[in-house]
Short mmCIF file of C-alpha atoms in Angstrom, two decimals:
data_model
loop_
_atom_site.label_atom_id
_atom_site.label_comp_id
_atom_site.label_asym_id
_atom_site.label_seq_id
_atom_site.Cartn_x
_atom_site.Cartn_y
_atom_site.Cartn_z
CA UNK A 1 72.35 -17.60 134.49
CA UNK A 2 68.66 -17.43 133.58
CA UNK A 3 67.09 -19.82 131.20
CA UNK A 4 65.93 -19.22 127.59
CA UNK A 5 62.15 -18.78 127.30
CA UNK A 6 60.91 -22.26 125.78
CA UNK A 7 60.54 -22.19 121.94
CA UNK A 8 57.36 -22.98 120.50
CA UNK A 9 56.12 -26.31 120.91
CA UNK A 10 56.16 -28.78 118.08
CA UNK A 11 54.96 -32.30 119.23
CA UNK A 12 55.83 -32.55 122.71
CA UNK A 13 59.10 -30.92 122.24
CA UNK A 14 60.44 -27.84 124.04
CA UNK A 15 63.87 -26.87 123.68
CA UNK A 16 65.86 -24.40 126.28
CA UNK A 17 69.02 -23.73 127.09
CA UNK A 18 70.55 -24.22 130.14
CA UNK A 19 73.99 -21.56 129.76
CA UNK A 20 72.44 -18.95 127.91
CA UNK A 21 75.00 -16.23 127.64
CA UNK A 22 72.01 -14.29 126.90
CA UNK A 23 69.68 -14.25 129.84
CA UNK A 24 66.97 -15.62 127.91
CA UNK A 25 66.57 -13.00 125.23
CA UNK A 26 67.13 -15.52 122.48
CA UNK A 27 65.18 -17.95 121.84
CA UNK A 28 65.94 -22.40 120.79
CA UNK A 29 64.52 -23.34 117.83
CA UNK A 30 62.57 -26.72 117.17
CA UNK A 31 64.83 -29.46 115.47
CA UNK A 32 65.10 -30.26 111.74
CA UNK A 33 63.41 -33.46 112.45
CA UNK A 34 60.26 -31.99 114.10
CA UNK A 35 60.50 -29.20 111.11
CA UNK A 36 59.77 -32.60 108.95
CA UNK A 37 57.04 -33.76 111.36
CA UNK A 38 55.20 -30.02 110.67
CA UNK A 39 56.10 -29.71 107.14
CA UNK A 40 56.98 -32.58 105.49
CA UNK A 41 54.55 -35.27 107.55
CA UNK A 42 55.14 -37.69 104.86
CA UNK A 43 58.52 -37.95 105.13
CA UNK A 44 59.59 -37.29 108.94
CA UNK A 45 59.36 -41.05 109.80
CA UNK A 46 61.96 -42.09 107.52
CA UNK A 47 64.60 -38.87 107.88
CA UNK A 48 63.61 -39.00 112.30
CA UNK A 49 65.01 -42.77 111.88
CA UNK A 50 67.58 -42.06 109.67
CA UNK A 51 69.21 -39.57 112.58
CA UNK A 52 68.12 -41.65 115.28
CA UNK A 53 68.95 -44.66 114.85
CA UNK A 54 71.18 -44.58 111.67
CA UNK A 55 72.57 -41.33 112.91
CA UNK A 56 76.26 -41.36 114.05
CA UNK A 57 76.99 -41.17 117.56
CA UNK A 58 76.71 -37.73 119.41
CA UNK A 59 80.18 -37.18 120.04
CA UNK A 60 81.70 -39.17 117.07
CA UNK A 61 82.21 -35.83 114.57
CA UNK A 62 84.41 -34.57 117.50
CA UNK A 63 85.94 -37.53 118.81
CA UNK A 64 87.45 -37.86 115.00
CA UNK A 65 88.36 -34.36 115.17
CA UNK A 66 90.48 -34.74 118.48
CA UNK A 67 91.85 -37.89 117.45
CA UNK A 68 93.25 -35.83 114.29
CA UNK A 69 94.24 -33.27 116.68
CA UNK A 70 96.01 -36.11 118.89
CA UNK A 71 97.48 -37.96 115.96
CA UNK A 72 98.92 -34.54 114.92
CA UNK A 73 100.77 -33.84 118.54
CA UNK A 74 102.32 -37.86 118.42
CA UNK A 75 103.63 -37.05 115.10
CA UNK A 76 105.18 -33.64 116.28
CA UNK A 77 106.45 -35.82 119.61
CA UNK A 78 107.78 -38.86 117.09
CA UNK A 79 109.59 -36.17 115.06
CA UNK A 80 111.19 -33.52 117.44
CA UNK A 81 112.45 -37.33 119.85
CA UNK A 82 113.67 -38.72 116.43
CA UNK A 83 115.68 -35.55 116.25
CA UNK A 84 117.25 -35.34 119.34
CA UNK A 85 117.91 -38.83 119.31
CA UNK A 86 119.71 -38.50 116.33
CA UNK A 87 121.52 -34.99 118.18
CA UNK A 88 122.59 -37.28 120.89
CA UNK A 89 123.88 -40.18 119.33
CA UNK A 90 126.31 -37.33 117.26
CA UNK A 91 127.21 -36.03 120.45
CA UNK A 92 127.92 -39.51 122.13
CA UNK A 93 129.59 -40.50 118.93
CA UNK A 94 131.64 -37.49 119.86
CA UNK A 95 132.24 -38.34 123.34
CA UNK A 96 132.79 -41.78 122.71
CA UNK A 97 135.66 -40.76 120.12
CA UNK A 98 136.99 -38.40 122.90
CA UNK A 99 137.44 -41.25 125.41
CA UNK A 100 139.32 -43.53 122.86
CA UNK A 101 142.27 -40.76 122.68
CA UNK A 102 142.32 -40.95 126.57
CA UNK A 103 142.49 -44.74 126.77
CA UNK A 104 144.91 -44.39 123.83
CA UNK A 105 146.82 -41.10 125.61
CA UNK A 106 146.92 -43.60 129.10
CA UNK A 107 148.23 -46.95 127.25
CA UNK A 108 151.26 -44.59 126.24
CA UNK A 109 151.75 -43.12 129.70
CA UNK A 110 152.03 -46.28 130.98
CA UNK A 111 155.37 -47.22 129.19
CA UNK A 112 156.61 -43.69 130.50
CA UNK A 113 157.38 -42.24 133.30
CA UNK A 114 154.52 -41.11 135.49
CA UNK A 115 153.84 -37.36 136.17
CA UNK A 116 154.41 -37.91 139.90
CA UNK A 117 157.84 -39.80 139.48
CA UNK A 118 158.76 -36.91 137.12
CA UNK A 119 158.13 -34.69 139.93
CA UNK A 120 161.32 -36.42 141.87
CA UNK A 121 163.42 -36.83 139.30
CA UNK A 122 163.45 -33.65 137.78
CA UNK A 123 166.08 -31.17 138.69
CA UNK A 124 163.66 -27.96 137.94
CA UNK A 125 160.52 -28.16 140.88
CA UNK A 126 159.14 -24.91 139.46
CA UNK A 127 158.69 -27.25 136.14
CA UNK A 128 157.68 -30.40 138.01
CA UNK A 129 155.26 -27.89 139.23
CA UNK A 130 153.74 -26.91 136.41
CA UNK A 131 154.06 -30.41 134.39
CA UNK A 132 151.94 -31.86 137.95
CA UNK A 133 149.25 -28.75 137.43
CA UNK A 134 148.96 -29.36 133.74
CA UNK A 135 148.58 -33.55 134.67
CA UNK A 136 145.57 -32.59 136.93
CA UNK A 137 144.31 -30.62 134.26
CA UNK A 138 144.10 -33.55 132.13
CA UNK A 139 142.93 -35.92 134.59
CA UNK A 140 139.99 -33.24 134.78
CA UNK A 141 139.48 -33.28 131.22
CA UNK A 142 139.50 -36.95 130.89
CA UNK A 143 137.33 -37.51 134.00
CA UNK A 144 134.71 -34.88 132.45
CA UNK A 145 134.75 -36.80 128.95
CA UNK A 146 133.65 -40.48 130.67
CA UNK A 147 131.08 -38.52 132.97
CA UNK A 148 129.42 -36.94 129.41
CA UNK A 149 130.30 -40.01 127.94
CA UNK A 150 127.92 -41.97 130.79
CA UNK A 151 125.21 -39.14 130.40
CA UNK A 152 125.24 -39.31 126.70
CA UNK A 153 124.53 -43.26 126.63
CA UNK A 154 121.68 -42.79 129.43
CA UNK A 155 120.10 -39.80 127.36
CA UNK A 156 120.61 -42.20 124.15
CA UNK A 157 118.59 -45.06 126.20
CA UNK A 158 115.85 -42.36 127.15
CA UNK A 159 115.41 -41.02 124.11
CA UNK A 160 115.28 -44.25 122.36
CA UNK A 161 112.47 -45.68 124.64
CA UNK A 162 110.69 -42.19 124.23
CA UNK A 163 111.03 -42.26 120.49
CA UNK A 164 109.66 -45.90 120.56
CA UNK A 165 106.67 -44.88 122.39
CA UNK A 166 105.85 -41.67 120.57
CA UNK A 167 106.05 -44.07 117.27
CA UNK A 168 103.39 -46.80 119.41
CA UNK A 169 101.44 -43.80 119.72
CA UNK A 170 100.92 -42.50 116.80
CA UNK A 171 100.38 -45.71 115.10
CA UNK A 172 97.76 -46.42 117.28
CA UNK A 173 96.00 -42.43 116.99
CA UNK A 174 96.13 -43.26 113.08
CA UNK A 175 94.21 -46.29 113.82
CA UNK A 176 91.90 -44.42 115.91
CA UNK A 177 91.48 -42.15 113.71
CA UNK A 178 91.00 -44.27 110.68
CA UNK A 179 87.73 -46.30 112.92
CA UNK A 180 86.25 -43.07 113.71
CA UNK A 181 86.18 -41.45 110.01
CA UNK A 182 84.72 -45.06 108.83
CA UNK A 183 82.01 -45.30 111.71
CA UNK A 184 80.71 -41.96 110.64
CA UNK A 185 81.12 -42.06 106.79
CA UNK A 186 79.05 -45.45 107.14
CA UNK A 187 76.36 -43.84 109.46
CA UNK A 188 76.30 -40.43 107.42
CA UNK A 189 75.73 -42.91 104.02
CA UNK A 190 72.51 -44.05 105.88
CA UNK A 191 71.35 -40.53 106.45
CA UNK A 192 71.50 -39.72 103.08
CA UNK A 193 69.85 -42.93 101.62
CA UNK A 194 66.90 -41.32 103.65
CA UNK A 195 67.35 -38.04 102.95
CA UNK A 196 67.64 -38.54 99.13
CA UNK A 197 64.32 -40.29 99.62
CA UNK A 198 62.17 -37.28 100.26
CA UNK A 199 60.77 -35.23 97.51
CA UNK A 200 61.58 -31.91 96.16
CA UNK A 201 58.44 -30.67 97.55
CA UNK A 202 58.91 -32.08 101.16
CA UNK A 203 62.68 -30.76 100.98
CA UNK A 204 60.73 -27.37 100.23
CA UNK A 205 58.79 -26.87 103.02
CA UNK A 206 61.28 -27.48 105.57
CA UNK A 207 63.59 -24.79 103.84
CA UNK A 208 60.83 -22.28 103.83
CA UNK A 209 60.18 -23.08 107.31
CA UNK A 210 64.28 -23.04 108.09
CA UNK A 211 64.08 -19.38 106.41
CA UNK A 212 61.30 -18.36 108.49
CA UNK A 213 62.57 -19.53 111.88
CA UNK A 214 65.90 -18.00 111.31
CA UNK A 215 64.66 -14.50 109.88
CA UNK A 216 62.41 -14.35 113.33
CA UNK A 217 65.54 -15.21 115.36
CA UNK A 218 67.57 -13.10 114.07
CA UNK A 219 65.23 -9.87 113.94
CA UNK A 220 64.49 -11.05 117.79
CA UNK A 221 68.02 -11.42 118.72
CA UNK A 222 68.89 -7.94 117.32
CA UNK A 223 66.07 -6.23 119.09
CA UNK A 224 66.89 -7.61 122.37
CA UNK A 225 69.95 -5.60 122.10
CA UNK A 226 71.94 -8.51 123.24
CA UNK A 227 74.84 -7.19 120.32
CA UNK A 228 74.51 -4.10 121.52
CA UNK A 229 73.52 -0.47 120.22
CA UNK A 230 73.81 -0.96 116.48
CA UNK A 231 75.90 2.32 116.15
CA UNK A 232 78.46 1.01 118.13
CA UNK A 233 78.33 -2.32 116.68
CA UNK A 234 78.95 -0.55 113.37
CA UNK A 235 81.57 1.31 115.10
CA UNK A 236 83.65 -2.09 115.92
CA UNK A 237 86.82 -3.14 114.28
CA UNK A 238 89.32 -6.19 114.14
CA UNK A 239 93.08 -6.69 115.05
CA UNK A 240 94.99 -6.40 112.45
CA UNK A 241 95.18 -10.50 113.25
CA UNK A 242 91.28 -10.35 112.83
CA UNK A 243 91.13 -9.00 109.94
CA UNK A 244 93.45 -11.08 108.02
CA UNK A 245 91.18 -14.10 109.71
CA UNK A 246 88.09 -12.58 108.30
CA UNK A 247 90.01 -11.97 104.73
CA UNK A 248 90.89 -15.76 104.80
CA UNK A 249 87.39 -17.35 105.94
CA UNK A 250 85.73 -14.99 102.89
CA UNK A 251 88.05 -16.58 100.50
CA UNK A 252 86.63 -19.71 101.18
CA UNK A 253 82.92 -18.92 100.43
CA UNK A 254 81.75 -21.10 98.18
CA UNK A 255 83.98 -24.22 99.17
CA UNK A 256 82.01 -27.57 100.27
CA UNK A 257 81.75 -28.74 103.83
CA UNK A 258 83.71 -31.77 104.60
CA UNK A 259 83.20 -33.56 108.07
CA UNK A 260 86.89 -33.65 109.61
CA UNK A 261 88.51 -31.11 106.77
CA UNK A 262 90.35 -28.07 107.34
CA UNK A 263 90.96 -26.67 103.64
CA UNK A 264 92.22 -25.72 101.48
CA UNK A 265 89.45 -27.45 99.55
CA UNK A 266 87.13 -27.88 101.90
CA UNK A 267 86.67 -27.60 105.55
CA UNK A 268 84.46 -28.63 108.53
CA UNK A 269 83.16 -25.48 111.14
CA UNK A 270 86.35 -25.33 113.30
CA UNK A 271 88.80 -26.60 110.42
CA UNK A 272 87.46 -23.34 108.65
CA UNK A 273 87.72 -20.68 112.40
CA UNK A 274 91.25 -22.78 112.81
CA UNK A 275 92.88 -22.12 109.57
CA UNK A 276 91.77 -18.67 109.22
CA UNK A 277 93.21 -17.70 112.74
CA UNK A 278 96.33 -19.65 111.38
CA UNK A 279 96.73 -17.56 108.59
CA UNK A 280 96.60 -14.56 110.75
CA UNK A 281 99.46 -15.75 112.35
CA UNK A 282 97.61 -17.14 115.56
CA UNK A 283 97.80 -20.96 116.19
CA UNK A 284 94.15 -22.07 118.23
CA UNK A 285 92.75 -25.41 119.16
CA UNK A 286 91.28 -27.46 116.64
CA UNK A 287 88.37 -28.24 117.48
CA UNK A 288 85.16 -25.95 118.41
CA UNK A 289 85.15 -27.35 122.37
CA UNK A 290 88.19 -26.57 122.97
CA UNK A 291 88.44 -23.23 120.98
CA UNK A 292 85.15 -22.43 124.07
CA UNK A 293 87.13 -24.28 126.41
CA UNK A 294 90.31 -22.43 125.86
CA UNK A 295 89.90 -19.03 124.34
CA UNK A 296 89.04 -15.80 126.46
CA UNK A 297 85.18 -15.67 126.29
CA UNK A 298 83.67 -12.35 125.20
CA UNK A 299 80.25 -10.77 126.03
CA UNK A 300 77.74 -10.59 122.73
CA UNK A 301 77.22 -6.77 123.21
CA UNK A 302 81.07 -6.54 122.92
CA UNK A 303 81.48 -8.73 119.84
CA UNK A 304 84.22 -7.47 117.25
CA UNK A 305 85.08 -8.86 113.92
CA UNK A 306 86.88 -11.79 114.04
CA UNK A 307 85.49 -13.34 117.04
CA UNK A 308 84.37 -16.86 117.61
CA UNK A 309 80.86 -17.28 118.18
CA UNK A 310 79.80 -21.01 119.61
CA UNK A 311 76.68 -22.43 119.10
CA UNK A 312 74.78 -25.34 121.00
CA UNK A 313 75.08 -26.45 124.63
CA UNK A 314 78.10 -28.31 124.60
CA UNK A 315 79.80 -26.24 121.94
CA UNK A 316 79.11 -28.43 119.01
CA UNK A 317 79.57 -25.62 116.38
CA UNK A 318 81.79 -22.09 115.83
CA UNK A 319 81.50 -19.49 113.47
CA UNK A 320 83.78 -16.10 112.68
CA UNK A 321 81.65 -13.24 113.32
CA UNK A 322 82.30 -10.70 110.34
CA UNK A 323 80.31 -7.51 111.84
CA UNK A 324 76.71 -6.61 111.30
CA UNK A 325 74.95 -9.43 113.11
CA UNK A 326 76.68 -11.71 110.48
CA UNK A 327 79.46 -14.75 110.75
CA UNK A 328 80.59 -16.70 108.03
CA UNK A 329 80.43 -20.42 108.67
CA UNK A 330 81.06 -23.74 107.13
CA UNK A 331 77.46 -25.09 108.18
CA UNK A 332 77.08 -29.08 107.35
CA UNK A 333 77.61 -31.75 104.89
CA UNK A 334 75.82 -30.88 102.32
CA UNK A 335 76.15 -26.90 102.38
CA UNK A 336 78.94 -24.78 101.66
CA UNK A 337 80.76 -21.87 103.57
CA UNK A 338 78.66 -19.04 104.04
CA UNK A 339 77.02 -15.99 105.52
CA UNK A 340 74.46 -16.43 107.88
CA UNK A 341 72.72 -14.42 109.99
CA UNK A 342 74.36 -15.10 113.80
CA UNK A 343 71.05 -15.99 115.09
CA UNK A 344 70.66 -19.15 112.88
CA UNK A 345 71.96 -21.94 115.44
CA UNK A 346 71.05 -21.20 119.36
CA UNK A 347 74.07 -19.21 120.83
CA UNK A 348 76.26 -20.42 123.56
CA UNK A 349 78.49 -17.45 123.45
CA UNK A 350 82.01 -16.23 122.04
CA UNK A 351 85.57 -16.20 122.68
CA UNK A 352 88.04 -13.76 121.00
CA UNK A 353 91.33 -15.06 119.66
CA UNK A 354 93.38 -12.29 119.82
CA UNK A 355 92.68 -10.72 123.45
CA UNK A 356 94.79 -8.11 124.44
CA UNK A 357 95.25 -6.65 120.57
CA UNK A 358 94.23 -3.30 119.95
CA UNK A 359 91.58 -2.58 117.33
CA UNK A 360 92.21 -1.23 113.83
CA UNK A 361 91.52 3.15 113.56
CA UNK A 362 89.41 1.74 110.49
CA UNK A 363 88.76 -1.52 108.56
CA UNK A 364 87.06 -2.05 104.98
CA UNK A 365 85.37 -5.89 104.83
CA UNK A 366 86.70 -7.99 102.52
CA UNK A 367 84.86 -8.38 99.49
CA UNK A 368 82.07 -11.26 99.21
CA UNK A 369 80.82 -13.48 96.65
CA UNK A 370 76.87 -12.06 95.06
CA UNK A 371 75.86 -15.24 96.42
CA UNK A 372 77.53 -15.54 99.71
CA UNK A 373 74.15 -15.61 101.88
CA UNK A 374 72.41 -18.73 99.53
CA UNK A 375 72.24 -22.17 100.99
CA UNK A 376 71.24 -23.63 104.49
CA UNK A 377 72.54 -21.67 106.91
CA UNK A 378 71.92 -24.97 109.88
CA UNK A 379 75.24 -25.86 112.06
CA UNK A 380 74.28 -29.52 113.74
CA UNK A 381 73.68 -30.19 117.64
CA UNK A 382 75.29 -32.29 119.86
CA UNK A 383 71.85 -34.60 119.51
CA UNK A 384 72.02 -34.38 115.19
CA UNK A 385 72.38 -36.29 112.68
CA UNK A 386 76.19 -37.66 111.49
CA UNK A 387 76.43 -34.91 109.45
CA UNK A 388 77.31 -32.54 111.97
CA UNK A 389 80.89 -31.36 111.44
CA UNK A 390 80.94 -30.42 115.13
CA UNK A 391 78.06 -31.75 116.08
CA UNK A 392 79.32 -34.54 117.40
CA UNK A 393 82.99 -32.64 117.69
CA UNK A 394 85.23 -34.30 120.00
CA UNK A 395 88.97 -34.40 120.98
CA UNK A 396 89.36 -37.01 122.92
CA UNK A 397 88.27 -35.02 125.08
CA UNK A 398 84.66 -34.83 126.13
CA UNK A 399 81.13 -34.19 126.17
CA UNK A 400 78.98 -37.06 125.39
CA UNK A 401 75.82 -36.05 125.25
CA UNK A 402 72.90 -38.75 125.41
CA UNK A 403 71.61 -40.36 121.51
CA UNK A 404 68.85 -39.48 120.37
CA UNK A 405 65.86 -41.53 119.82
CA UNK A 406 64.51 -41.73 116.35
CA UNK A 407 61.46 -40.30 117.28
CA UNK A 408 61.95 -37.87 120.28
CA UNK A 409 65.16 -35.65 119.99
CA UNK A 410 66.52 -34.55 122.94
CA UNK A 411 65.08 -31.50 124.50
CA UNK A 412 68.39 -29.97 125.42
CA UNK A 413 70.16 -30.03 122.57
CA UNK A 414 68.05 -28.46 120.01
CA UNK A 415 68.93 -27.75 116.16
CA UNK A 416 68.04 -25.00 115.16
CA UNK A 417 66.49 -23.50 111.47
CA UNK A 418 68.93 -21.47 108.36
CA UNK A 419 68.26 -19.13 106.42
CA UNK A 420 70.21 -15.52 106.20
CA UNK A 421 67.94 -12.73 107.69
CA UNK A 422 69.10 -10.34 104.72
CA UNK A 423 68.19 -13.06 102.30
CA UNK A 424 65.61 -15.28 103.19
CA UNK A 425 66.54 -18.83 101.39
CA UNK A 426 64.24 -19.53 98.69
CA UNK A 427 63.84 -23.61 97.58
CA UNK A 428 66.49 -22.97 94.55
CA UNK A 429 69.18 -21.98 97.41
CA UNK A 430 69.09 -23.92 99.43
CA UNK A 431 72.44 -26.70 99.41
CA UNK A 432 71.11 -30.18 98.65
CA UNK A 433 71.29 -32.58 101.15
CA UNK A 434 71.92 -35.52 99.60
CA UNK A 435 75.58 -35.02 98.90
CA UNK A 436 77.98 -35.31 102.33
CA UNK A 437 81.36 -34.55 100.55
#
């Protein structure tokens, strides 16, 4: 695929994108740290070292989100083994009780005659007959109960071991887990001893200049045409799946970001696409790499309501396109579920939950909040600071893109500028950033 055209240069920094779904018709944005360098000189020093070097590690945001996801499967796995364990010691309970009547049945045959010695001493043959079928009916049954009887004691012993191991397993992902969340709350605490450190009027500029870079992106990306003809973008509807989605993501604006949450007080950018899919009925990965990874990918010009769009390189953030060139997203610590415009983090593509569906004959949008467009509208690279819900998004899984330095961000991994195209953020609106939770 062709590259995107180079953004403007800030420093020595140029920004592209290698997978642009786009063919180069939308362009990278400089990073929040060079936006300090241009607009807040003063202060860039202290916020480029606070990412850099205090920053949490690229891929730590999802790494804790795939160990939840992993801790999550061992539980399932501990709880459906712990159930048939407990299913198979009933049934060899059962068996067990079935085999003491047959050593209890044979201890009384033995003081008896035996079937065979019936057979010659009986004066009927056509009952010694049936008396021998009915005693190698028995021997069947009894000779079935010891071989379920064996099979239920092995399954027992597997299950057991399996059970034991699931239980290892999960202990251990809770630990996991429990490292990761306190490795990034530590590094995130650093960011925002910096961040709290600039002024109101340094925090000022680089919002004005966040509002300017995403109003030009997003009047660029809509006159490439790379969503297509606006009539028949209007024209679009959701599933009926989709549309309960979008209802449950705009019940949410308004609701903090939480690195690692997934409602229903807060959420993170894929805890927020997850749950509202959920809702609708449709179960999708977790986290925002493997919602790219896994769900059918969509062409931009063929975007519907409802669909996942994926921002960065490595597919750091996700957002739930709601029609009109909008998504609503759950941004970054510090922010709060929103509308943006879908041009305010560099596009990696989309992927459509419910492939296959067919489209509603006619949708209304569910209603929005006055203010649903305020606030910073900036999802976080894989080369960000801590505070990038999927930023750094993981499951055990992958991607692990290169630190940052404190001074130089990566050229690759860009992060791009907020701001809502229909509502350019003024100082007042935008979320503060020195609050993570």
């Amino acid at each position: 695929m062709g590259l995107l055209r180079p953004a403007s240069r800030i420093g020595s920094i140029v920004t592209s994108h290698p997978n642009d779904p786009l063919n180069g018709r939308v362009p990278c944005y400089p990073d929040r740290r060079s936006a300090l360098r241009a607009g807040a000189a003063a202060a860039a020093g202290a916020l480029a070292t606070a990412c850099g070097a205090g920053g949490a590690h690229p891929s730590a945001a999802p790494a804790y989100n795939a160990a939840e996801a992993a801790l999550k499967a061992r539980r399932d796995d501990e709880r459906r083994l712990g159930t048939e364990l407990g299913r198979a010691r009933a049934a060899l309970a059962a068996e067990r009780a079935a085999a003491g009547r047959i050593a209890r049945e044979q201890y009384q045959g033995v003081r008896g005659l035996s079937p065979y010695a019936r057979v010659l001493l009986t004066g009927d043959l056509r009952a010694a007959q049936d008396q021998r079928r009915l005693a190698a009916r028995e021997g069947a049954r009894q000779a079935g109960v010891l071989a379920r009887l064996a099979r239920g004691e092995q399954r027992a012993d597997t299950l057991a071991t399996a059970a034991r191991k699931a239980l290892g397993a999960q202990q251990a992902g809770a630990a996991r887990k429990k490292e990761l969340k306190e490795e990034a709350d530590r590094r995130l605490r650093e960011v925002e001893r910096m961040l709290a450190a600039l002024t109101p009027d340094q925090l000022t500029q680089v919002d004005a200049r966040e509002a300017r870079n995403a109003d030009s992106a997003q009047r660029e990306l809509l006159a490439s045409g790379a969503l297509g003809a606006p009539a028949s973008t209007a024209a679009r509807t959701p599933t009926a799946a989709g549309g309960s989605a979008l209802a449950y993501a705009a019940a949410q604006v308004g609701k903090p970001y939480e690195w690692g949450a997934e409602g229903p007080e807060a959420f993170d950018c894929s805890g927020l696409t997850s749950q509202a899919w959920a809702h609708a009925g449709r179960a999708i990965p977790r986290t925002s790499q493997e919602q790219w990874a896994r769900l059918p990918r969509v062409p931009l010009d063929r975007l519907r309501p409802g669909d996942l769009v994926v921002y960065f390189p490595t597919a750091t953030h996700v957002a739930l396109y709601i029609g009109d060139g909008k998504v609503i997203q759950a941004p970054r610590p510090g922010a709060a579920v929103k509308v943006s415009p879908i041009a305010a983090n560099p596009l990696l593509g989309a992927v459509r939950p419910d492939a296959g569906d067919t489209p509603l004959a006619s949708f209304v949008p569910p209603p929005l909040p006055e203010a649903a467009s305020a606030g910073d509208d900036t999802g976080y690279s894989a080369a960000g600071p801590p505070v990038g819900a999927d930023a750094a998004r993981e499951p055990g899984t992958d991607r692990e893109p290169g630190t940052a330095a404190a001074s130089e961000p990566p050229a690759s991994a860009p992060a791009p500028a907020s701001a809502p195209a229909s509502a350019p953020a003024s100082p007042s609106a935008s979320a503060p950033r020195t609050s993570a939770r």
